[in-house]
Coordinates of C-alpha atoms in Angstrom, one line a residue:
X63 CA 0.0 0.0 0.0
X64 CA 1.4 3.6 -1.2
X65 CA 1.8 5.7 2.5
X66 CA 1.0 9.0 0.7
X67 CA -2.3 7.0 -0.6
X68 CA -2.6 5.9 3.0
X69 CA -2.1 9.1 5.1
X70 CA -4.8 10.8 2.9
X71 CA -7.5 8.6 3.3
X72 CA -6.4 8.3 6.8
X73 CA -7.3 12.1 7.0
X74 CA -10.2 12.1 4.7
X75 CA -11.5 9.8 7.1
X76 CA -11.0 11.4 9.6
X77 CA -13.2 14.3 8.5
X78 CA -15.9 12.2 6.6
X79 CA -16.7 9.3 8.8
X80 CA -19.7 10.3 10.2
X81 CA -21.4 10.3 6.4
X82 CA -19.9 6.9 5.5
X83 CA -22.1 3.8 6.5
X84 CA -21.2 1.4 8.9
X85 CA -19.9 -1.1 6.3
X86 CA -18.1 1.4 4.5
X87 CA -16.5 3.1 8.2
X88 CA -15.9 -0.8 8.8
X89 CA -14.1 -1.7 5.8
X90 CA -11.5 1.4 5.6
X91 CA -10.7 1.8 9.1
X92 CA -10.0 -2.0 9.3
X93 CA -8.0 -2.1 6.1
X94 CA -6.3 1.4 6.0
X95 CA -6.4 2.1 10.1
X96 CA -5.6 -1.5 11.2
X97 CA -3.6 -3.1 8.4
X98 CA -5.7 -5.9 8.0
X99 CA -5.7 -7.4 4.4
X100 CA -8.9 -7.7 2.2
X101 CA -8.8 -11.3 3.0
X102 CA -8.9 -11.1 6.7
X103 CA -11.9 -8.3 6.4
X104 CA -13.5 -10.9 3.8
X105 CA -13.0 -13.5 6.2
X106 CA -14.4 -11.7 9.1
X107 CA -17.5 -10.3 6.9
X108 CA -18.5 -13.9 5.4
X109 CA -18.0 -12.0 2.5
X110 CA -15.5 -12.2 -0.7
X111 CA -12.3 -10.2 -1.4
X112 CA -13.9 -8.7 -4.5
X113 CA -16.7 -7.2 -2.4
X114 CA -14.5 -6.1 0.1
X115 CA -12.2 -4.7 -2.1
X116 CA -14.7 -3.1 -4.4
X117 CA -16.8 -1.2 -1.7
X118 CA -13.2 0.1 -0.1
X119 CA -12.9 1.5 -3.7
X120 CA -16.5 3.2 -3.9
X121 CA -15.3 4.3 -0.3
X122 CA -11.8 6.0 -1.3
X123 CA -13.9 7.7 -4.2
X124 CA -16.8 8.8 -1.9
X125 CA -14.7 10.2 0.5
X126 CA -12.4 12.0 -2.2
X127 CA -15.9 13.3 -3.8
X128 CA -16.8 14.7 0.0
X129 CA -13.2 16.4 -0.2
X130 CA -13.4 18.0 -3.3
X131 CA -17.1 19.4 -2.4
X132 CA -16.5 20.2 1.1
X133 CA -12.8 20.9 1.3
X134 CA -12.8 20.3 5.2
X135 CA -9.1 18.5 4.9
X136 CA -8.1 21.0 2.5
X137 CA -9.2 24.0 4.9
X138 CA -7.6 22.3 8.1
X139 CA -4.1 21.9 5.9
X140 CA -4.3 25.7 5.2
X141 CA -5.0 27.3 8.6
X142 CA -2.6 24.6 10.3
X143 CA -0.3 26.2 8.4
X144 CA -0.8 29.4 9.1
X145 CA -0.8 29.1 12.7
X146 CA 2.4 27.1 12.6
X147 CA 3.6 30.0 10.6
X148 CA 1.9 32.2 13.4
X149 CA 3.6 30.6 16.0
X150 CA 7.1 30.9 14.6
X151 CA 6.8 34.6 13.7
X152 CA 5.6 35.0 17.5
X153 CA 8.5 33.1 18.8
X154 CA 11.2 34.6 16.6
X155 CA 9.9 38.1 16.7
X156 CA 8.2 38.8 20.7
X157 CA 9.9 35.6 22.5
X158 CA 8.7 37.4 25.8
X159 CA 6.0 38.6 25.1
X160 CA 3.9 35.8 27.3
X161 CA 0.1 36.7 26.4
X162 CA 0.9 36.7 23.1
X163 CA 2.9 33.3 23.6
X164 CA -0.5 32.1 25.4
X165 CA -2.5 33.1 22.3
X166 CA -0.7 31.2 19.9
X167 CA -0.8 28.2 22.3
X168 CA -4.2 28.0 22.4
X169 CA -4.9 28.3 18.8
X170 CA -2.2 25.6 18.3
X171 CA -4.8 23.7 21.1
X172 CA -7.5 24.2 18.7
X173 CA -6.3 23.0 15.8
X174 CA -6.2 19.4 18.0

């Protein structure tokens, strides 16, 4: 499995779970989450490696359809990086100044 693939529908997931169905949620976080191989999930599921294989498919698309309609990763990439751009301009410009120190700590805490 590619990581780059991985890592992104790791994150899409992340965002788009809740509109997934429970076989869908099932079958990516056990495969992409948990490593298991389409023939353990098919075993598990009484079902074949075909099916499982082809509804992670529909699943990758789906959530990449969600992605390019919502853009909730896409937004989330962006203003992470602009408060870890925050933060090193704070720290690099006003090291002591402490409330602005605590302001860019708790959008940092945000962000989790």
């Amino acid at each position: 499995m590619e990581i780059a693939k991985t890592n992104r529908i790791n994150a899409l997931f992340e965002f788009y779970e809740p509109l997934l169905t429970k076989k869908q949620t099932d079958y990516v976080a056990l495969y992409y989450r948990d490593d298991y191989s389409l023939g353990e999930i098919a075993e598990n599921y009484a079902v074949s490696r075909q099916a499982v294989y082809d509804n992670i498919r529909r699943t990758e698309k789906i959530l990449e359809e969600y992605e390019a309609k919502l853009h909730l990763y896409s937004n989330f990439i962006k203003i992470s990086t602009n408060v870890d751009k925050l933060n090193q301009y704070v720290q690099t410009h006003y090291p002591a100044d402490q409330e602005l120190q605590t302001l860019v700590h708790n959008l940092e805490k945000l962000e989790e």
